[in-house]
PDB file of C-alpha atoms in Angstrom:
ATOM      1  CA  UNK A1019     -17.818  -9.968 -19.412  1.00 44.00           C
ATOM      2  CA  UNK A1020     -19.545 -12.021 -21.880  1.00 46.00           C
ATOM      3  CA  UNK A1021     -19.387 -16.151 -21.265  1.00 47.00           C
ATOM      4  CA  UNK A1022     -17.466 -16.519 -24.221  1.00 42.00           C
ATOM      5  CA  UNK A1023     -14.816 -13.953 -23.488  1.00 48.00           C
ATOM      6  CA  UNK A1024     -14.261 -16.418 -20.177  1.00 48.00           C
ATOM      7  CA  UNK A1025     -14.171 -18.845 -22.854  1.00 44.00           C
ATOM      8  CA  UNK A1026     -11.792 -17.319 -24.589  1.00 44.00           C
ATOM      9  CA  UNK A1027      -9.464 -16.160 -21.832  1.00 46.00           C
ATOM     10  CA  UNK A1028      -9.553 -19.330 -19.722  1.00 47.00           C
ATOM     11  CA  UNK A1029      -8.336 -21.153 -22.782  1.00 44.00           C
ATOM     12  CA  UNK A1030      -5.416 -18.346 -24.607  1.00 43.00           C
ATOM     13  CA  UNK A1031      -4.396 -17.218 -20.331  1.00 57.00           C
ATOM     14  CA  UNK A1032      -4.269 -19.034 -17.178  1.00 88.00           C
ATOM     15  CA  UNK A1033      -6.950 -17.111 -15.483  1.00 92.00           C
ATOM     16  CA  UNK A1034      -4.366 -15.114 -12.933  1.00 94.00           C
ATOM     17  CA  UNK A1035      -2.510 -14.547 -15.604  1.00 94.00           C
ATOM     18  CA  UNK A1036      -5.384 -12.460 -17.065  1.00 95.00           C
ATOM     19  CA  UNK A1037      -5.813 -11.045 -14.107  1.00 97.00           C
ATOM     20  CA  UNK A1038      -2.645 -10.098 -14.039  1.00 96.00           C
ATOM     21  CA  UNK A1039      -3.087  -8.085 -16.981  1.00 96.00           C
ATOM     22  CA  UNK A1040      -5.768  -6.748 -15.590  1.00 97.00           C
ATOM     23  CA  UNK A1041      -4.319  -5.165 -12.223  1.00 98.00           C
ATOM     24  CA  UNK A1042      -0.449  -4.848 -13.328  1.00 97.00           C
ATOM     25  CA  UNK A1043      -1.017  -0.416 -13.298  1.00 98.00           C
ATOM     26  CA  UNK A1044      -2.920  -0.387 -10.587  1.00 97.00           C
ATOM     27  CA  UNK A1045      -0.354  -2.714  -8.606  1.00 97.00           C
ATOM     28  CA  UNK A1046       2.550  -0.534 -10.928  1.00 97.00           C
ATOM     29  CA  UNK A1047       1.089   2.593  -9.456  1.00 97.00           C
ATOM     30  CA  UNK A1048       1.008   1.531  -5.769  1.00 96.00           C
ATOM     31  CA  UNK A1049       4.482   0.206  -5.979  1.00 96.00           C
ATOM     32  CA  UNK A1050       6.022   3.496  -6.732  1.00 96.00           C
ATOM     33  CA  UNK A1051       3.484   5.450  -5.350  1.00 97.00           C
ATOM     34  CA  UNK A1052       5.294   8.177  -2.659  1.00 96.00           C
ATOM     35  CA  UNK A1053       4.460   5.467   0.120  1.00 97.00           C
ATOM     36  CA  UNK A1054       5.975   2.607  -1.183  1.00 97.00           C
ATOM     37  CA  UNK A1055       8.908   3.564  -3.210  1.00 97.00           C
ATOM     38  CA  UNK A1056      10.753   4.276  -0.259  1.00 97.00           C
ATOM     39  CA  UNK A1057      10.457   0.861   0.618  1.00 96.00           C
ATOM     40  CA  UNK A1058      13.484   0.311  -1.704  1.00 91.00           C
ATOM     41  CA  UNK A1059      15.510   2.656  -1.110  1.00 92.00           C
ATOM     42  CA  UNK A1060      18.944   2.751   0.460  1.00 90.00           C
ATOM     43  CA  UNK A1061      17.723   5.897   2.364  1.00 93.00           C
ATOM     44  CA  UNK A1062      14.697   4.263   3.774  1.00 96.00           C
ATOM     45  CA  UNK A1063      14.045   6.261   6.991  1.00 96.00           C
ATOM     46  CA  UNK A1064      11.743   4.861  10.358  1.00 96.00           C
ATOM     47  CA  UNK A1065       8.633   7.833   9.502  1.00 96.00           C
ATOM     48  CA  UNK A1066       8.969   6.559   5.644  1.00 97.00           C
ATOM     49  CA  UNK A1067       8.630   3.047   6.631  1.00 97.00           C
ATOM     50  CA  UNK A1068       6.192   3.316   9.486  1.00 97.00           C
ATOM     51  CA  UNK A1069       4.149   5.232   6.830  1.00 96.00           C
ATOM     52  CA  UNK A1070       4.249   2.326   4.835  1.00 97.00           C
ATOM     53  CA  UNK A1071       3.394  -0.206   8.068  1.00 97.00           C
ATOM     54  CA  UNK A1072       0.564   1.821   8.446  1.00 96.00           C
ATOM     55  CA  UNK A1073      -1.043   1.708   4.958  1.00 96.00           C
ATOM     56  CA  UNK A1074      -0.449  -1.958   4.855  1.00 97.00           C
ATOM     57  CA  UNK A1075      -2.115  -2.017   8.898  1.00 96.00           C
ATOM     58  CA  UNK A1076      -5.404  -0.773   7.026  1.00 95.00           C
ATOM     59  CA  UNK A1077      -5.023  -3.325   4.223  1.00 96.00           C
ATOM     60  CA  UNK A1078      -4.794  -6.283   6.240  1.00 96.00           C
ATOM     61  CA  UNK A1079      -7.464  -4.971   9.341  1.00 95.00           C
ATOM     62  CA  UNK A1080      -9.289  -5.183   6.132  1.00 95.00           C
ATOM     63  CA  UNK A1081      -8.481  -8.369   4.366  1.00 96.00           C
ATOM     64  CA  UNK A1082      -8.904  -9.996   7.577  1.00 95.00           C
ATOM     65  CA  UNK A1083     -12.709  -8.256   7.865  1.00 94.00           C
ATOM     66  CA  UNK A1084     -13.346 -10.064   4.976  1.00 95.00           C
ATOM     67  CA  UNK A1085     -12.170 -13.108   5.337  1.00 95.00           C
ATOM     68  CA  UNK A1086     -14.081 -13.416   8.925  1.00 93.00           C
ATOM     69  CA  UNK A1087     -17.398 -13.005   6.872  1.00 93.00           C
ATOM     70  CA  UNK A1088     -16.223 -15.545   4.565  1.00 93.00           C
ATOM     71  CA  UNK A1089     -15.055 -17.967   7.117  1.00 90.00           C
ATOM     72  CA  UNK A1090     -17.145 -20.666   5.972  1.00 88.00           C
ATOM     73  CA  UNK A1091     -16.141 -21.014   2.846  1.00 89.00           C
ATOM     74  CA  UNK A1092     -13.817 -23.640   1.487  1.00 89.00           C
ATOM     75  CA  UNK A1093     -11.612 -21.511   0.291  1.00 92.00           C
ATOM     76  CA  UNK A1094     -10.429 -19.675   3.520  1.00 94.00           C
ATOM     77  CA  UNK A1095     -10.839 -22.703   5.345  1.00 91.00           C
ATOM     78  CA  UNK A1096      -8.321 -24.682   2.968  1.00 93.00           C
ATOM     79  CA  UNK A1097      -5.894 -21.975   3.151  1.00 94.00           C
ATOM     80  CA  UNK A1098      -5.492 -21.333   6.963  1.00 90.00           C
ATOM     81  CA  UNK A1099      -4.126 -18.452   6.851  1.00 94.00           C
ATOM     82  CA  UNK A1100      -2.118 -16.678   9.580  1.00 93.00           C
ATOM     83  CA  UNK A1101      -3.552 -13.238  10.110  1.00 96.00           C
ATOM     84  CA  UNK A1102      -0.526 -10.712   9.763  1.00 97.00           C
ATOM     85  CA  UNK A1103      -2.175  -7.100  11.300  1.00 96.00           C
ATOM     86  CA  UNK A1104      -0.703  -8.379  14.608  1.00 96.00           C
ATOM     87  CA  UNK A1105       2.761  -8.392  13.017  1.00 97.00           C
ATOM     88  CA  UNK A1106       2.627  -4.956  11.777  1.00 97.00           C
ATOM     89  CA  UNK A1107       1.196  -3.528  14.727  1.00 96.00           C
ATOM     90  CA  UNK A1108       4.588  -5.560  16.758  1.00 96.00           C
ATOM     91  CA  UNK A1109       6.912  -3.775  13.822  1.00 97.00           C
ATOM     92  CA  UNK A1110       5.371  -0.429  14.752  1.00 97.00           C
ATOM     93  CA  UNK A1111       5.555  -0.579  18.643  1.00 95.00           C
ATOM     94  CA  UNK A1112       9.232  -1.728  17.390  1.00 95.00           C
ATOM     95  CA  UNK A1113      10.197   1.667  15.589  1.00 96.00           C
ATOM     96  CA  UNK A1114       7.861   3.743  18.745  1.00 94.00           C
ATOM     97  CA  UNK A1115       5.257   4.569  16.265  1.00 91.00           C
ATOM     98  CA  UNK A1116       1.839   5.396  17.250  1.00 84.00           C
ATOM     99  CA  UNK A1117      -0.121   2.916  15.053  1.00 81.00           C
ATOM    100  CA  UNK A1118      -3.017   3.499  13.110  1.00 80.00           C
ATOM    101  CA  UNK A1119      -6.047   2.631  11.206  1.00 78.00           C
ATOM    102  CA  UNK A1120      -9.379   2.193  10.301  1.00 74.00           C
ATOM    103  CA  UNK A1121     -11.523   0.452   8.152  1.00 75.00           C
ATOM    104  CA  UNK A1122     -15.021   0.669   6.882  1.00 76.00           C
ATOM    105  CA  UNK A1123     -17.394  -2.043   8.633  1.00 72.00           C
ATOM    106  CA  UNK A1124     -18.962  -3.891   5.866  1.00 80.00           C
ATOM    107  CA  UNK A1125     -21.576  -7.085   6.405  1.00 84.00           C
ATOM    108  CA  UNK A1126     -21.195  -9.016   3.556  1.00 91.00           C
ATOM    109  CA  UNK A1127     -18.960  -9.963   0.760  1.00 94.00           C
ATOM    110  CA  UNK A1128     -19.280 -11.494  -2.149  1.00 95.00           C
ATOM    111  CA  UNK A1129     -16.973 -14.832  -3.441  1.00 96.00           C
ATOM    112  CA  UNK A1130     -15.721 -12.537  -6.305  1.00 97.00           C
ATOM    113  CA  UNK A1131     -14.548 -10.044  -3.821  1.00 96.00           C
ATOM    114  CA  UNK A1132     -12.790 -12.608  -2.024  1.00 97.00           C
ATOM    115  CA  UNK A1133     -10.955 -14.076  -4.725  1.00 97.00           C
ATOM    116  CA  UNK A1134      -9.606 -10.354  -5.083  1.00 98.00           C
ATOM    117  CA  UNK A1135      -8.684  -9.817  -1.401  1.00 97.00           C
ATOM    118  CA  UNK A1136      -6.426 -13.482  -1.605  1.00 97.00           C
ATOM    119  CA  UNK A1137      -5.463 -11.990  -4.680  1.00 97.00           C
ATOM    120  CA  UNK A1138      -3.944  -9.158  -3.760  1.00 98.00           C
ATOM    121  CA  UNK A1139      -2.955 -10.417  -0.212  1.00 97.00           C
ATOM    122  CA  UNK A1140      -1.340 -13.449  -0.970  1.00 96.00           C
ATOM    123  CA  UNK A1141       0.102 -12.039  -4.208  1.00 94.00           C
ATOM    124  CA  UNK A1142       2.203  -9.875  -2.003  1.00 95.00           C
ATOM    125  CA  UNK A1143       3.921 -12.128   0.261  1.00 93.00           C
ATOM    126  CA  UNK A1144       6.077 -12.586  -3.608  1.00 89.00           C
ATOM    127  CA  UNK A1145       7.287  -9.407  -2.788  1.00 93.00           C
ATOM    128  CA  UNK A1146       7.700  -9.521   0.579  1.00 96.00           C
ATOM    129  CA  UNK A1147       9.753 -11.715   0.377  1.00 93.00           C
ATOM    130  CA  UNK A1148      12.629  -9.864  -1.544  1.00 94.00           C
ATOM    131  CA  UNK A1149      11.525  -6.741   1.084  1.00 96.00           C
ATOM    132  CA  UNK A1150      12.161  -8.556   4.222  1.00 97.00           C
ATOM    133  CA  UNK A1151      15.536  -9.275   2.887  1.00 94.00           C
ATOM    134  CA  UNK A1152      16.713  -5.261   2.437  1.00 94.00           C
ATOM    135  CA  UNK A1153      14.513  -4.553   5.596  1.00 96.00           C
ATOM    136  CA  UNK A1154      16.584  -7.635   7.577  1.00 95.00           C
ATOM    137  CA  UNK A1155      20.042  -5.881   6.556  1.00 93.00           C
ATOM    138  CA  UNK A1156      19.248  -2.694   7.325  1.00 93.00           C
ATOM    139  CA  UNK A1157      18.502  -3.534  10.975  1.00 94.00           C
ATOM    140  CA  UNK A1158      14.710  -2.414  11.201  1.00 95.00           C
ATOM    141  CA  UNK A1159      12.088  -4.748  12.903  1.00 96.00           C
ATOM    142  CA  UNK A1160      10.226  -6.615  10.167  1.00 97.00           C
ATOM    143  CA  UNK A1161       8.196  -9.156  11.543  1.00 97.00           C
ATOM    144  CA  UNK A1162       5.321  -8.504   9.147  1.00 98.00           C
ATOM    145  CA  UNK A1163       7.554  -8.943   6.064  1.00 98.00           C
ATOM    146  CA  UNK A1164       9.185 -12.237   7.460  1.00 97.00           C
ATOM    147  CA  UNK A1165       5.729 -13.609   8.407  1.00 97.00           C
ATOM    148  CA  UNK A1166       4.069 -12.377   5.110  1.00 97.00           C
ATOM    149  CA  UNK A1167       6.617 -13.928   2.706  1.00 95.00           C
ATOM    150  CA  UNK A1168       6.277 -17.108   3.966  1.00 94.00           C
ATOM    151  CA  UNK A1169       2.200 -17.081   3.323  1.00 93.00           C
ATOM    152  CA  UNK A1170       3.957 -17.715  -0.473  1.00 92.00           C
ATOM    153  CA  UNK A1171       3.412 -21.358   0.856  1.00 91.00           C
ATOM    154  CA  UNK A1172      -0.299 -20.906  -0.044  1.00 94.00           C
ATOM    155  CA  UNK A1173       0.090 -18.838  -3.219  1.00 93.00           C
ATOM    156  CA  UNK A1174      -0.325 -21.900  -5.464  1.00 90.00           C
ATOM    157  CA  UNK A1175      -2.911 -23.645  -3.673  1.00 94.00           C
ATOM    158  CA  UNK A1176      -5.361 -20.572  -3.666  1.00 96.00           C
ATOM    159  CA  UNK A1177      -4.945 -20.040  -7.359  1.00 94.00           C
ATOM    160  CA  UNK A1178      -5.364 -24.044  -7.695  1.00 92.00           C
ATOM    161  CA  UNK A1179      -8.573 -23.214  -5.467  1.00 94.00           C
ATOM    162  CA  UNK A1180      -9.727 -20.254  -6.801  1.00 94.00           C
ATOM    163  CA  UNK A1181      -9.523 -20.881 -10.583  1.00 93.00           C
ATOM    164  CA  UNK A1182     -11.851 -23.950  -9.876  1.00 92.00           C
ATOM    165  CA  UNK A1183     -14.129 -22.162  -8.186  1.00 93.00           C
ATOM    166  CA  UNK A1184     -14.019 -19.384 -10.575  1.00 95.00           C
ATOM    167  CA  UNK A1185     -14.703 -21.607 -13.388  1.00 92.00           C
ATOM    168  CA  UNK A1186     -17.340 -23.829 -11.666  1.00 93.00           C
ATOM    169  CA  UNK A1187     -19.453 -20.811 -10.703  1.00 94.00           C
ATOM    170  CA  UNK A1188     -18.612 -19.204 -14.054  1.00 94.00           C
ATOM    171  CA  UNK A1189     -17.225 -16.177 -11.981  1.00 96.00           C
ATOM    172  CA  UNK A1190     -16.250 -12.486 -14.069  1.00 96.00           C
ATOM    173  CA  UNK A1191     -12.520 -12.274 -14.216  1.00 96.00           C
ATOM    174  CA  UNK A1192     -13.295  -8.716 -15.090  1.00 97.00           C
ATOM    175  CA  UNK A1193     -14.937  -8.248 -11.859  1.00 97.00           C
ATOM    176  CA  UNK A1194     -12.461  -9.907  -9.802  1.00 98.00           C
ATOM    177  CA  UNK A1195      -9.913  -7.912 -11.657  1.00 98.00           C
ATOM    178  CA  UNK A1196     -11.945  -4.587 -10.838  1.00 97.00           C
ATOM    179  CA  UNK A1197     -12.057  -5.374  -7.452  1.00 97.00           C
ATOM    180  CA  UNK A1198      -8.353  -5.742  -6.774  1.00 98.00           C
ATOM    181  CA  UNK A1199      -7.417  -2.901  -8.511  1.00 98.00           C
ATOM    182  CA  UNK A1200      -9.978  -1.042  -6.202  1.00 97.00           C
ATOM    183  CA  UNK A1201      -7.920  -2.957  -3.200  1.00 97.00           C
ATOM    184  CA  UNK A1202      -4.608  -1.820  -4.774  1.00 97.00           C
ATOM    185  CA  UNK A1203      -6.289   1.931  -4.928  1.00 96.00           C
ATOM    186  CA  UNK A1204      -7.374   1.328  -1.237  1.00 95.00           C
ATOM    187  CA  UNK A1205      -3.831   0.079   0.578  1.00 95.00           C
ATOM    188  CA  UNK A1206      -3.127   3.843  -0.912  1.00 93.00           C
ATOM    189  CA  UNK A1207      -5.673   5.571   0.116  1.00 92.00           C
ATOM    190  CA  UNK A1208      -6.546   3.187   3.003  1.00 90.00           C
ATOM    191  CA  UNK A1209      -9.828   3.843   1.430  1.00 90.00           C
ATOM    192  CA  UNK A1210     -12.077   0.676   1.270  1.00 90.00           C
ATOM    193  CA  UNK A1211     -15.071   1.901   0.646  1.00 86.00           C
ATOM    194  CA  UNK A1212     -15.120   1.596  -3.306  1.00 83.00           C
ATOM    195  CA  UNK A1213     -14.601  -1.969  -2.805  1.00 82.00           C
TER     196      UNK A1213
END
């Protein structure tokens, strides 16, 4: 991305919003992918959801891999998150599923990539929240979802965060974007490795 395409998008587009823009088919395509959908159905069965637990196990062994190697960074350390893999491996144990997962071992990680992981992470918890609702009613153990809507707390902060730092450092929204629509590829897949 040239400098004065940031230019141009930081001042037409707050800069999630264009990242938004950026990552809505990727994010469109895992949300009715054939392990999500079910998520929201009235039909939802214990293998369909487990399936999903386990995709999202991956995703978040992963997020929290990378924010371990960025621990130092202001960032992370402002945020505090919770980590949330323990949650889904409690939901699992819950419905007497085996769980599951693996991750690629990576050693290092750029601010960029990061800002994609939050991203994607934190941008979730929106819809987690409407998810532990219909998962709630319908009896099923849902610890993750309860737990992972209420990191919406630090949604605003870490784009208050993370746009300064993007701007500061005169970071690519195109590359952030890239990399969380290769995150959104990868909670599919629980593929990481294109990251």
């Amino acid at each position: 991305m040239q400098h004065n395409e940031y230019i141009q998008i930081s001042n037409n587009l707050n800069v999630f919003e264009a990242i938004k823009l950026k990552t809505t088919a990727a994010h469109q395509q895992l949300e009715r992918s054939p392990v999500f959908a079910p998520l929201l159905s009235k039909q939802l069965s214990v293998p369909e959801y487990a399936r999903a637990l386990t995709h999202l196990l991956s995703f978040h062994l992963f997020c929290e891999q990378v924010i371990g190697l960025k621990a130092n960074v202001s960032l992370v350390n402002e945020l505090n998150l919770t980590p949330l893999s323990g949650f889904i491996l409690n939901d699992l144990v819950q419905l007497n599923q085996v769980p599951t997962a693996s991750i690629c071992a990576r050693d290092k990680v750029t601010d960029e990539q990061l800002i994609a992981v939050l991203y994607v992470m934190l941008g979730s918890s929106l819809g987690s929240q409407i998810l532990f609702k219909r998962l709630r009613q319908k009896g099923l153990s849902c610890r993750y979802y309860q737990n992972s809507s209420e990191q919406i707390t630090h949604w605003h902060k870490f784009k208050q965060i993370a746009s300064q730092l993007i701007e500061n450092n005169n970071f690519c929204i195109d590359r952030i974007s890239s990399h969380s629509n290769h995150i959104f590829a990868g909670i599919h897949s629980q593929d990481f490795s294109r990251f």
